[in-house]
Short mmCIF file of N, CA, C and O in Angstrom, two decimals:
data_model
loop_
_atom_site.label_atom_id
_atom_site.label_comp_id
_atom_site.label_asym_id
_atom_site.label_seq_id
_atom_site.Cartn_x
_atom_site.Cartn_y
_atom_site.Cartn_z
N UNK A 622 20.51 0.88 14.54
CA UNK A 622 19.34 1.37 13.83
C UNK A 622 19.25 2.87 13.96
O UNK A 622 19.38 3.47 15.03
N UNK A 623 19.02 3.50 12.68
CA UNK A 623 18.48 4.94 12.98
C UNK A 623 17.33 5.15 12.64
O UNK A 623 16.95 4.99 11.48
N UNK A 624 16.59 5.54 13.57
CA UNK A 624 14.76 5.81 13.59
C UNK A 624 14.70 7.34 12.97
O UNK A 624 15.09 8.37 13.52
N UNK A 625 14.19 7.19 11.88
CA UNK A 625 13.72 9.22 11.06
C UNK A 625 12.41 8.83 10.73
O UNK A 625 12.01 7.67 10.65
N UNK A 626 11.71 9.99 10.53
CA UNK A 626 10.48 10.18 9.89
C UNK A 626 10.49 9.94 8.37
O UNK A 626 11.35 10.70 7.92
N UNK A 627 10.11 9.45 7.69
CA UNK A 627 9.96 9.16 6.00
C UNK A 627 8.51 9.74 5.81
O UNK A 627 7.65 9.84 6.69
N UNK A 628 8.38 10.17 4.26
CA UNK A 628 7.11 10.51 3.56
C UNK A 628 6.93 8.81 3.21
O UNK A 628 7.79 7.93 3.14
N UNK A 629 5.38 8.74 3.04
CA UNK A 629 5.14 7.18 2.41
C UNK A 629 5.89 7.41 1.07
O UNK A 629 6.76 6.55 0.92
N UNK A 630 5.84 7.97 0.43
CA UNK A 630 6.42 8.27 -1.31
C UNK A 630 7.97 7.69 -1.23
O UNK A 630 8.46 6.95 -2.09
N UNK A 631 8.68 8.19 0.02
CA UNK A 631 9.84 8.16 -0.08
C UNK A 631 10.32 6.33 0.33
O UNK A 631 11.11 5.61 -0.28
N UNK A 632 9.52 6.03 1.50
CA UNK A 632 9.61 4.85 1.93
C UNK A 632 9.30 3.94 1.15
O UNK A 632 9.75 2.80 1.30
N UNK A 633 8.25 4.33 -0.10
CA UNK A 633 7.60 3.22 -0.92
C UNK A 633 8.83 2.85 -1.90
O UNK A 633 9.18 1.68 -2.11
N UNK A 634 9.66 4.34 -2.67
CA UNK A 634 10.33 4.42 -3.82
C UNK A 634 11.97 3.46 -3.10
O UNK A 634 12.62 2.60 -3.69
N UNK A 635 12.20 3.98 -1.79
CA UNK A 635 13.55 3.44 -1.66
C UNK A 635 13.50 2.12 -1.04
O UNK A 635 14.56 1.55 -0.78
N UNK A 636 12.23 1.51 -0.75
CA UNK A 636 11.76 -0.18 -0.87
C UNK A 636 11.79 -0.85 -1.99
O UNK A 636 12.30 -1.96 -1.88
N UNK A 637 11.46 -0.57 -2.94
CA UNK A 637 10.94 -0.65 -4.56
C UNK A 637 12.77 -0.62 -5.38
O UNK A 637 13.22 -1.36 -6.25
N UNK A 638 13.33 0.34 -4.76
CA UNK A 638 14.66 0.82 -5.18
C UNK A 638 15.56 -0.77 -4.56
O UNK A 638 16.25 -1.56 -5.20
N UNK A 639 15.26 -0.77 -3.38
CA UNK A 639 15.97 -2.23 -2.77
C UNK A 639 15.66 -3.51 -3.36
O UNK A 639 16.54 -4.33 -3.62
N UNK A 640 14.31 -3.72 -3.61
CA UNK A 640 13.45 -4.98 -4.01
C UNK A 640 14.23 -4.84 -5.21
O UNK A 640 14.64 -5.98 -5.42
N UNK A 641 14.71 -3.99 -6.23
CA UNK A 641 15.31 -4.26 -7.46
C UNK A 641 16.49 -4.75 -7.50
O UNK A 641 16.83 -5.68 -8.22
N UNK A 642 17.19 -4.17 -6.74
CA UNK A 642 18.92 -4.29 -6.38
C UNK A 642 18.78 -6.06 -5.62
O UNK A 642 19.47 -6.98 -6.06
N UNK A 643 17.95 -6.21 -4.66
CA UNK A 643 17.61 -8.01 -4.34
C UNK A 643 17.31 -8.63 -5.09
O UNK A 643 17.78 -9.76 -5.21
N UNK A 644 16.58 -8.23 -5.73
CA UNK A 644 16.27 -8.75 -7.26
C UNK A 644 17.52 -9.38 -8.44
O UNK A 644 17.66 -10.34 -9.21
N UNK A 645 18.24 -8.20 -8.03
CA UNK A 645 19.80 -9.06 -9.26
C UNK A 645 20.23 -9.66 -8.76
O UNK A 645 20.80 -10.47 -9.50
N UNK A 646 20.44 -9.91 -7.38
CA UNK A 646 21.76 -10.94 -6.67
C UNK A 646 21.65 -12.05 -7.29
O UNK A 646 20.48 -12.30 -7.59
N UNK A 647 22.37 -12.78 -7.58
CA UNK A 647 23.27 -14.42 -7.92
C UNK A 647 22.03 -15.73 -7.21
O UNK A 647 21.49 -15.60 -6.11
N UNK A 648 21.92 -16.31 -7.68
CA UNK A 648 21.29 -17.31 -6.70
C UNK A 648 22.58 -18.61 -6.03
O UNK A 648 22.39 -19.72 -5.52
N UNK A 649 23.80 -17.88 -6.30
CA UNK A 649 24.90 -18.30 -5.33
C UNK A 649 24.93 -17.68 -4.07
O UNK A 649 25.41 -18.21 -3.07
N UNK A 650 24.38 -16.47 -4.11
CA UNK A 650 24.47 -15.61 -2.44
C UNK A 650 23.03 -15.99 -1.63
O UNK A 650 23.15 -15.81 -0.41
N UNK A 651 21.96 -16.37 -1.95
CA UNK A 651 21.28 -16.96 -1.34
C UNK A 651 21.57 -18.30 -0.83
O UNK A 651 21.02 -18.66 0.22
N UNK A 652 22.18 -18.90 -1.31
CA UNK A 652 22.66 -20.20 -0.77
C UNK A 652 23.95 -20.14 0.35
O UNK A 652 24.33 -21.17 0.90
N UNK A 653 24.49 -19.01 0.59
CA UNK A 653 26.08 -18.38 1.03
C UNK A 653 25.20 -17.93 2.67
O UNK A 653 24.47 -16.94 2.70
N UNK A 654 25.39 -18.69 3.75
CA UNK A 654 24.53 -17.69 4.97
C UNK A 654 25.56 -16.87 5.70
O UNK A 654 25.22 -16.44 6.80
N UNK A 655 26.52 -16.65 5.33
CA UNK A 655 26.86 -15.00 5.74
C UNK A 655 26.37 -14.10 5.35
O UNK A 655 25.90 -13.89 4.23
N UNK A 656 26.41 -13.52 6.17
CA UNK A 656 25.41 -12.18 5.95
C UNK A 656 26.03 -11.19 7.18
O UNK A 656 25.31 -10.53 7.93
N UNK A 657 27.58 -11.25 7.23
CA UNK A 657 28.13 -10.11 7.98
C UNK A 657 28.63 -8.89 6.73
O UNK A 657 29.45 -8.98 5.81
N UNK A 658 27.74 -7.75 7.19
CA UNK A 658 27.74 -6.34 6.50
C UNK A 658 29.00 -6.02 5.36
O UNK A 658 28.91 -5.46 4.27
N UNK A 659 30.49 -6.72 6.19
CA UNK A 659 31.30 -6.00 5.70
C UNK A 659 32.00 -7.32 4.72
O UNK A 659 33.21 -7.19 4.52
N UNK A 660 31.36 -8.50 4.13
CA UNK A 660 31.76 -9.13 3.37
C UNK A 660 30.77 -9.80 2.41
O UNK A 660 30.92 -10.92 1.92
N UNK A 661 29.57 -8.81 2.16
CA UNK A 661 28.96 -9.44 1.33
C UNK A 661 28.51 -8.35 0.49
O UNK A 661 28.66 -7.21 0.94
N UNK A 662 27.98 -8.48 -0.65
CA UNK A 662 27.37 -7.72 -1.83
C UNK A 662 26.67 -6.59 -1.45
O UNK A 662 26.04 -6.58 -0.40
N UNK A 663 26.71 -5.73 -2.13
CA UNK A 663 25.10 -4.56 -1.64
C UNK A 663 24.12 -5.40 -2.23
O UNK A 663 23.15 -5.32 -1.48
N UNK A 664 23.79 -6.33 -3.39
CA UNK A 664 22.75 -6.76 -3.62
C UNK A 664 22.18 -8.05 -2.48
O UNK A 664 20.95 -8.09 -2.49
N UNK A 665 22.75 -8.98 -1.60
CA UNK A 665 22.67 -9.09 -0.28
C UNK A 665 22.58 -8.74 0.60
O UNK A 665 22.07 -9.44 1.47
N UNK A 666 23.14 -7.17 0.92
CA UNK A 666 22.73 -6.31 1.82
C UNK A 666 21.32 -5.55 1.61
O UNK A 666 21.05 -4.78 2.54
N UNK A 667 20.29 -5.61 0.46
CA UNK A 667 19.42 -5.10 0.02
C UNK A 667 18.56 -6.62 0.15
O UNK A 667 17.37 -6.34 0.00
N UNK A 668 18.67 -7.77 0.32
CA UNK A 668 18.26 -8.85 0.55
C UNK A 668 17.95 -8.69 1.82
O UNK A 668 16.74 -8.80 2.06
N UNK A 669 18.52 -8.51 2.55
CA UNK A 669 18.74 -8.73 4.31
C UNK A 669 17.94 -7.43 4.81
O UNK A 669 17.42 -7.45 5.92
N UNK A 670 17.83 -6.32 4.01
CA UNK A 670 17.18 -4.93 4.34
C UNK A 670 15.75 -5.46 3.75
O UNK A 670 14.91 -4.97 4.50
N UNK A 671 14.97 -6.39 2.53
CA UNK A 671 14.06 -6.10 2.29
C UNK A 671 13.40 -7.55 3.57
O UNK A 671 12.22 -7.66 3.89
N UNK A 672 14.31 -8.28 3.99
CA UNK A 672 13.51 -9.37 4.79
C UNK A 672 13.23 -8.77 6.19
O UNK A 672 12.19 -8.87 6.85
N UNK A 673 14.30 -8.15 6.48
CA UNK A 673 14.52 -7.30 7.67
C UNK A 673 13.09 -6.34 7.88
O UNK A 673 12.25 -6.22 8.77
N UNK A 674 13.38 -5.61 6.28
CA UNK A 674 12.47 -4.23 6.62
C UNK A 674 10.83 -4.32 6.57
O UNK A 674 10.07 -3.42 6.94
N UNK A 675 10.46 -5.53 6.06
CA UNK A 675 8.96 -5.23 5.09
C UNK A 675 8.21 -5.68 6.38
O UNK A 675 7.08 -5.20 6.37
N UNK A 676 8.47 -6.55 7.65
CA UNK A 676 8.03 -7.36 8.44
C UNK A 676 7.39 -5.86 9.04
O UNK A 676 6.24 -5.45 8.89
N UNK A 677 8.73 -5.09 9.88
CA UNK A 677 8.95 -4.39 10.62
C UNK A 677 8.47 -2.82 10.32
O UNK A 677 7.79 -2.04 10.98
N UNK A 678 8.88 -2.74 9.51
CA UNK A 678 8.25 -1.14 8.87
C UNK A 678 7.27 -0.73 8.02
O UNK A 678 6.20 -0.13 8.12
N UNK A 679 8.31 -1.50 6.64
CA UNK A 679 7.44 -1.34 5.33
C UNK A 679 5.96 -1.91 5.58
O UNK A 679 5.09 -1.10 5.27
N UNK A 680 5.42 -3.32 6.14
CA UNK A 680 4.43 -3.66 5.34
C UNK A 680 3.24 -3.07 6.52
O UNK A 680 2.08 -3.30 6.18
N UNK A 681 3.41 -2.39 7.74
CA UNK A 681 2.51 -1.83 8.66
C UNK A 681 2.24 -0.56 8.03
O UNK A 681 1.10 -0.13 8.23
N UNK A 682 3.35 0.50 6.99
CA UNK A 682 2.74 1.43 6.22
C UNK A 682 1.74 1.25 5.52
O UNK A 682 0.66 1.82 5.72
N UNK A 683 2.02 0.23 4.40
CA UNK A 683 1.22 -0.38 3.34
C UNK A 683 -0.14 -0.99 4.15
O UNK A 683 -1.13 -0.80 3.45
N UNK A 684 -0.23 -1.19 4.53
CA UNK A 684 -1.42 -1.50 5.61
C UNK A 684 -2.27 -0.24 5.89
O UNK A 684 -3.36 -0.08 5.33
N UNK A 685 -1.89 0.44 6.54
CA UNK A 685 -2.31 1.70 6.86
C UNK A 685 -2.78 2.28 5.67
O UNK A 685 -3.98 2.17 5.42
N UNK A 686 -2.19 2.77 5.02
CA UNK A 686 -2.51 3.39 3.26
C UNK A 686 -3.53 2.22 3.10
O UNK A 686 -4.49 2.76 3.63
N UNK A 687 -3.87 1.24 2.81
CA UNK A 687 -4.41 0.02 2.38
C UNK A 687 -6.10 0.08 2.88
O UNK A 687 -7.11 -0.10 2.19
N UNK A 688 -5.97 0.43 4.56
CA UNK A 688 -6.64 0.42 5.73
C UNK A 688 -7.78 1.82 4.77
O UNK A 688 -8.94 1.83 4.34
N UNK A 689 -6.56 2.90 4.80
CA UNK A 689 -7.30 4.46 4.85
C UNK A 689 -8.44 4.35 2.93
O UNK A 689 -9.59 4.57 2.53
N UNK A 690 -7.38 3.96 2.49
CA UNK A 690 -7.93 3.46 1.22
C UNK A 690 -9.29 2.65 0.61
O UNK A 690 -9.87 2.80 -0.47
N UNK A 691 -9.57 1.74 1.76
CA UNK A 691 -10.62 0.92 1.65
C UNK A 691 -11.86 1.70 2.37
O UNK A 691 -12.97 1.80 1.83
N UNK A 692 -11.52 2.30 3.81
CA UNK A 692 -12.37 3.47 4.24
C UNK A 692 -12.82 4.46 3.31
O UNK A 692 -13.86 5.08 3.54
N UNK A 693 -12.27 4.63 2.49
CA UNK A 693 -12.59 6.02 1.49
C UNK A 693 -13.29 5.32 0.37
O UNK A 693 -13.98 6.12 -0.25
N UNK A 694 -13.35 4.02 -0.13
CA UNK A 694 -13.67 3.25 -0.81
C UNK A 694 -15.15 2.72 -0.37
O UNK A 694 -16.07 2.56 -1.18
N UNK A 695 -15.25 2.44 1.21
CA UNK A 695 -16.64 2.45 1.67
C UNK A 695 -17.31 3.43 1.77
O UNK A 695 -18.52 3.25 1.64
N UNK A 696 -16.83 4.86 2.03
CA UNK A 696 -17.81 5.84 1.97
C UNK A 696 -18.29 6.67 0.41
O UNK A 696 -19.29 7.37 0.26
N UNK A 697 -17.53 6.44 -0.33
CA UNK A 697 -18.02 6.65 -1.82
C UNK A 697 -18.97 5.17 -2.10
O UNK A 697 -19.94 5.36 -2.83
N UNK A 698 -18.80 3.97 -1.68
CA UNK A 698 -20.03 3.31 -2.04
C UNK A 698 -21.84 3.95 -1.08
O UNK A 698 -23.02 3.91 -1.43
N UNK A 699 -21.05 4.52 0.30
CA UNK A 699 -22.50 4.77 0.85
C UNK A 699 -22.97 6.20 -0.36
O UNK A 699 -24.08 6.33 -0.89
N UNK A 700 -22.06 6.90 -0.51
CA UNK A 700 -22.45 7.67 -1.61
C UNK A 700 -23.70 7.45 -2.81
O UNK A 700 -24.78 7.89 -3.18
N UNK A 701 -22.61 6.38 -3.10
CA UNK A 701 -23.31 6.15 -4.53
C UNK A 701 -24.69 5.51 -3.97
O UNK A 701 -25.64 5.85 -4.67
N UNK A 702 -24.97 4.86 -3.13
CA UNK A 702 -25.94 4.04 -2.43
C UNK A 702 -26.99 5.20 -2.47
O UNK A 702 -27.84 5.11 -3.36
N UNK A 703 -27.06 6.29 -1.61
CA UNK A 703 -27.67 7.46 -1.23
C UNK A 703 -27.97 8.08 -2.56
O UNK A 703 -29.05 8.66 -2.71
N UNK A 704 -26.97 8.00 -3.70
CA UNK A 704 -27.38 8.79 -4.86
C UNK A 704 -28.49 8.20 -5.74
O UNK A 704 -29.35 8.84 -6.35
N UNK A 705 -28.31 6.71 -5.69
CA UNK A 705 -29.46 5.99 -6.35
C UNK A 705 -30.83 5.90 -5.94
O UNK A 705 -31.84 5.97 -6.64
N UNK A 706 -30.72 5.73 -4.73
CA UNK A 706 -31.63 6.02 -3.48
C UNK A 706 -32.76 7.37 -3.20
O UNK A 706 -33.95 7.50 -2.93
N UNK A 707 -31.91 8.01 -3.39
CA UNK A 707 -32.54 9.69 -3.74
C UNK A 707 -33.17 9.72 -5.05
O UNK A 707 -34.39 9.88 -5.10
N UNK A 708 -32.19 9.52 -6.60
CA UNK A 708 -32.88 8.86 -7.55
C UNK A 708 -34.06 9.10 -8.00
O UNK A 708 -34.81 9.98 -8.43
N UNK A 709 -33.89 7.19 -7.56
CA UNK A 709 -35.00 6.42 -7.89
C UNK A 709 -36.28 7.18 -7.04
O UNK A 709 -37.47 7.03 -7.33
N UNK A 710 -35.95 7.74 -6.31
CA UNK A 710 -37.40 8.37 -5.33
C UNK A 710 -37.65 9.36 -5.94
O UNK A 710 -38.86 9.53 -6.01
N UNK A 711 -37.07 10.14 -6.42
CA UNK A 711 -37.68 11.42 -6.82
C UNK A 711 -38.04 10.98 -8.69
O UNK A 711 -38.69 11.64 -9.50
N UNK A 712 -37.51 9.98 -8.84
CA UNK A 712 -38.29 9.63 -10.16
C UNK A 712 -39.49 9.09 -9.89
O UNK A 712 -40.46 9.38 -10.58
N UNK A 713 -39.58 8.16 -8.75
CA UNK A 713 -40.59 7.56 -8.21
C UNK A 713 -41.90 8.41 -8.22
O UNK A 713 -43.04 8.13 -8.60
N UNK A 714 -41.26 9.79 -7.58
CA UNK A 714 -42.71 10.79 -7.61
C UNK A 714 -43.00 11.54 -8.57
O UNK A 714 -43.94 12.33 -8.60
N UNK A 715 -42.45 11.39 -9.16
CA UNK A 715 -42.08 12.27 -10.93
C UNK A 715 -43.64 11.50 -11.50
O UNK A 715 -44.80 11.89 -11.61
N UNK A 716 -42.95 10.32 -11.76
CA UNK A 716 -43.72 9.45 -11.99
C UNK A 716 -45.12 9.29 -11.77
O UNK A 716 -45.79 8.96 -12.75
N UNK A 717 -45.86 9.50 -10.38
CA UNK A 717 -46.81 9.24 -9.61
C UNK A 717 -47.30 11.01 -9.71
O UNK A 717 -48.50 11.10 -9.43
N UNK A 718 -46.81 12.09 -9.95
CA UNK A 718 -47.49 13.14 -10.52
C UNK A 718 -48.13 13.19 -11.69
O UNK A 718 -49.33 13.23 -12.00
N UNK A 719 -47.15 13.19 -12.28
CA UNK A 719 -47.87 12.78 -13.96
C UNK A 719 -48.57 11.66 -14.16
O UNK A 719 -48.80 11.27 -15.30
N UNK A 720 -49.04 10.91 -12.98
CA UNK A 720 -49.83 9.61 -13.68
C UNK A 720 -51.38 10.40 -12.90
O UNK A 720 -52.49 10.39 -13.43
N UNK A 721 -51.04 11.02 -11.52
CA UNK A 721 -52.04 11.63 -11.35
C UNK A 721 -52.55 13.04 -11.87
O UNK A 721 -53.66 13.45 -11.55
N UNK A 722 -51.88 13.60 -12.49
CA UNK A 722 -52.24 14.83 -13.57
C UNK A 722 -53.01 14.23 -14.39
O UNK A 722 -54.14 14.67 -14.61
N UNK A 723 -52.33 12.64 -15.25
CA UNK A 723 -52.73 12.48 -16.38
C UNK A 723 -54.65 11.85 -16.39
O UNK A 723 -55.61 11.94 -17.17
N UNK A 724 -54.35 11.19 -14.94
CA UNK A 724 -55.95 10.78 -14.96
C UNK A 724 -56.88 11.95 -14.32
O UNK A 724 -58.03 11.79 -13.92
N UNK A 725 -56.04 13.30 -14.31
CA UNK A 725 -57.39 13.84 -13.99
C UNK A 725 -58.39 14.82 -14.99
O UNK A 725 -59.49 15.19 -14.59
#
């Protein structure tokens, strides 16, 4: 194994790049359980990298992004919450001026 740093962009595109290449293999090499490096397909070797990788790497990124995503997703709802909130109150008194202007 060689451990490097990846951008998510890069890790997402050359997952996506594999999942395609696994994607063409034969449904004769899924049935074939060798799976030593130096006698089988790159589209099997991109099989064995996406079962291998998504457990272990890939899908704890996607998580994370997923994680940070939904956080940013709850604080634009407290947003919008606070914006309606504010609002409705200052229409509220809008309201309750001009009704007391109007009866006086």
């Amino acid at each position: 194994w060689e451990h490097t740093n990846q951008s998510f962009r890069h890790l997402g595109s050359d997952f996506a790049r594999r999942v395609g290449t696994a994607a063409s293999a034969q449904s004769d090499e899924h049935d074939d359980a060798n799976f030593v490096l130096d006698e089988i397909s790159q589209e099997k070797r991109d099989i064995a990298y996406v079962f291998e990788n998504t457990i272990r790497y890939v899908q704890p990124c996607f998580d994370q992004a997923v994680a940070i995503y939904e956080h940013q997703m709850d604080d634009f709802g407290e947003l919008a919450t606070t914006l309606t909130s504010v609002s409705a109150g200052v229409t509220a008194l809008l309201v309750l001026i001009l009704a007391a202007s109007a009866l006086r």
